[in-house]
Short mmCIF file of C-alpha atoms in Angstrom, two decimals:
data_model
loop_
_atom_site.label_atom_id
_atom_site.label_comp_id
_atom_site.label_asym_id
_atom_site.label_seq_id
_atom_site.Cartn_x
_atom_site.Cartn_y
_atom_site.Cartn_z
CA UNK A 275 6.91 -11.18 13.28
CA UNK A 276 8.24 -10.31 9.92
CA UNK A 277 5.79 -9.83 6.84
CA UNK A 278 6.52 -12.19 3.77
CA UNK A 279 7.47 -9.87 0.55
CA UNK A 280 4.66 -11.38 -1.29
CA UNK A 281 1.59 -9.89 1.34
CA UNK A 282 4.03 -6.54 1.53
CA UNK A 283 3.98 -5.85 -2.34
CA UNK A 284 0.53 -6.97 -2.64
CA UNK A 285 -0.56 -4.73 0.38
CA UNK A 286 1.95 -1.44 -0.95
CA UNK A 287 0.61 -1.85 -4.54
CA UNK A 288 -2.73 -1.88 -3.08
CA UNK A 289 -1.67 1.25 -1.39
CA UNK A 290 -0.76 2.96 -4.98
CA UNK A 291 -3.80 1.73 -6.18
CA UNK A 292 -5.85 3.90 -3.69
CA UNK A 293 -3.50 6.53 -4.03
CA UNK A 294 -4.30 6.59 -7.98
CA UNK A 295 -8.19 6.52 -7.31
CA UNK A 296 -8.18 9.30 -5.09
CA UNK A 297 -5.99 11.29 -7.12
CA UNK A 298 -8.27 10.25 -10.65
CA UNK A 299 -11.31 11.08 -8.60
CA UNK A 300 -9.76 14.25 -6.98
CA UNK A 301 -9.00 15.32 -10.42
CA UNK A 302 -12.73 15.00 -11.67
CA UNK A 303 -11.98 11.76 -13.73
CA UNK A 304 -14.97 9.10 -13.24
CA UNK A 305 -14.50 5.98 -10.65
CA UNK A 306 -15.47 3.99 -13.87
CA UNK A 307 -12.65 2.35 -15.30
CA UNK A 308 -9.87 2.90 -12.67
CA UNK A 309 -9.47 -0.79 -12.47
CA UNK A 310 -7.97 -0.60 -16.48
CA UNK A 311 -6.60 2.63 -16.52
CA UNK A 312 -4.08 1.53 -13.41
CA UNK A 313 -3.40 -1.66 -15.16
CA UNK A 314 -2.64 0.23 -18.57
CA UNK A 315 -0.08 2.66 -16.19
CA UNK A 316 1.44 -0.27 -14.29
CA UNK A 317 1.86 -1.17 -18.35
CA UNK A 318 0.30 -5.40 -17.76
CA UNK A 319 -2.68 -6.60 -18.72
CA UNK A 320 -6.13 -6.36 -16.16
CA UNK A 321 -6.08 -9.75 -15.67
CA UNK A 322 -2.53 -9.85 -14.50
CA UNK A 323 -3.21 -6.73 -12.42
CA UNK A 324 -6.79 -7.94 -11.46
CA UNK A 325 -4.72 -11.74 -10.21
CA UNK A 326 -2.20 -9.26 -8.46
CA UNK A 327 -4.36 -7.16 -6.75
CA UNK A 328 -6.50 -10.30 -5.41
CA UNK A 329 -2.96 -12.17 -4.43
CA UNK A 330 -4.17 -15.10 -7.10
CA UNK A 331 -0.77 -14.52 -8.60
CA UNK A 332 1.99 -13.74 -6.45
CA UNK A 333 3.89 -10.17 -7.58
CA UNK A 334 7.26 -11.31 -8.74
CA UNK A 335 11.09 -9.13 -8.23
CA UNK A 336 10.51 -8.07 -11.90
CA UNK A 337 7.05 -7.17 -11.89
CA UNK A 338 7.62 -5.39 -8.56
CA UNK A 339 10.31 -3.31 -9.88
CA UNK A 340 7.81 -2.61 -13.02
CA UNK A 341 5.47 -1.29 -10.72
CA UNK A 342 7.47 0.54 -8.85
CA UNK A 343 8.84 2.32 -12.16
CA UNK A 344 5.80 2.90 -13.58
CA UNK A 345 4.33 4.66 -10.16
CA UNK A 346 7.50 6.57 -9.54
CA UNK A 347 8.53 4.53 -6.29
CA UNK A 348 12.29 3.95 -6.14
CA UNK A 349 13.42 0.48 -6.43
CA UNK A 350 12.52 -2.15 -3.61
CA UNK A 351 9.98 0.48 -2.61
CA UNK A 352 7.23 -2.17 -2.33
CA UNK A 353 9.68 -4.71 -0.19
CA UNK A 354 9.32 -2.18 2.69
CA UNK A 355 6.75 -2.39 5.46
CA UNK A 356 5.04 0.96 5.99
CA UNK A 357 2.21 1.58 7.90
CA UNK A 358 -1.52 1.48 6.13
CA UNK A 359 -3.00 4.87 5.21
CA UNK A 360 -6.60 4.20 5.57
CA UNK A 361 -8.90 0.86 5.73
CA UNK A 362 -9.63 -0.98 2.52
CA UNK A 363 -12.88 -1.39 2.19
CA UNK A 364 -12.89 -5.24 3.15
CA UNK A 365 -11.90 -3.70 6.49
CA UNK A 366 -14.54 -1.11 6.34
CA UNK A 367 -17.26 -3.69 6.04
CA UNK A 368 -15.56 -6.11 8.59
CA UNK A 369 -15.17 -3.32 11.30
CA UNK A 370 -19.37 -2.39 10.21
CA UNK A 371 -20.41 -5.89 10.89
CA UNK A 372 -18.45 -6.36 14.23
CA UNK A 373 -19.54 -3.33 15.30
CA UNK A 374 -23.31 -4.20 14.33
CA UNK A 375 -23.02 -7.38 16.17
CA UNK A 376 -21.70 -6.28 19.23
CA UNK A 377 -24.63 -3.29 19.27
CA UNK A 378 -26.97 -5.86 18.72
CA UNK A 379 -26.43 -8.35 21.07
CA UNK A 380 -25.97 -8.60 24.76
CA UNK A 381 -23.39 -8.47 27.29
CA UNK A 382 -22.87 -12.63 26.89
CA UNK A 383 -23.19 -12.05 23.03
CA UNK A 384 -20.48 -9.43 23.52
CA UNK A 385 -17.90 -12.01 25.49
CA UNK A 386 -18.40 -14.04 22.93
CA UNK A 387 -17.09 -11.89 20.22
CA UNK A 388 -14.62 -10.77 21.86
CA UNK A 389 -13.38 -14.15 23.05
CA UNK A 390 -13.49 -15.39 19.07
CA UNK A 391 -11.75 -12.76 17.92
CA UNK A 392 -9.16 -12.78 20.97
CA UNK A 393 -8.81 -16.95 20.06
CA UNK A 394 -8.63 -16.40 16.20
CA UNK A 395 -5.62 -13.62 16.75
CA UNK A 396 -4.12 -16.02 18.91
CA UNK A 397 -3.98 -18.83 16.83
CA UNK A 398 -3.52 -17.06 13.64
CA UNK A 399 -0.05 -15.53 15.35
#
């Protein structure tokens, strides 16, 4: 199944985003502010980078190859699928919560989430 170029630029650009925090934070800068300071390097405002980041606004060929620029990516760099570094943190608390329910439940309880999640991957493919 192929990945539409709008989810891959929003998930690769999310990918430079964490790249830039670790690096900021790495660097001693302050998590504070890393939401602007990204915005002010991809050179748009933080409302267009806040709409791109949550997929409200879809990222474009010419904003793409503006981001790319501006993070030093070569051109059609965010097009290509590439495997995830790390979970984002939506998947962090996702994986917490499935995990707490299954440790909290019993061995019925357990089917059962494991049968939803088996259904919803199904019919989601």
């Amino acid at each position: 199944m192929t990945t539409p170029t709008s989810t891959l630029r929003r998930q690769n650009v999310l990918s430079l985003f964490q790249e830039f925090v670790e690096q900021s934070i790495a660097a001693g800068g302050s998590p504070k502010g890393l939401e602007a300071a990204f915005a002010e390097k991809l050179e748009v405002s933080r409302a267009t980078w806040s709409m791109a980041k949550s997929g409200e606004r879809p990222i474009g060929d010419k904003l793409a190859r503006q981001f790319e620029d501006r993070c030093g990516q070569p051109s059609g760099w965010l097009d290509e699928e590439r495997a995830p570094k790390g979970m984002s943190q939506a998947e962090q608390q996702f994986v917490a919560l499935a995990l707490k329910t299954y440790r909290e439940t019993n061995s019925d309880g357990r089917k059962k989430l494991r049968q939803v999640l088996k259904t919803w991957s199904t019919d989601a493919a």
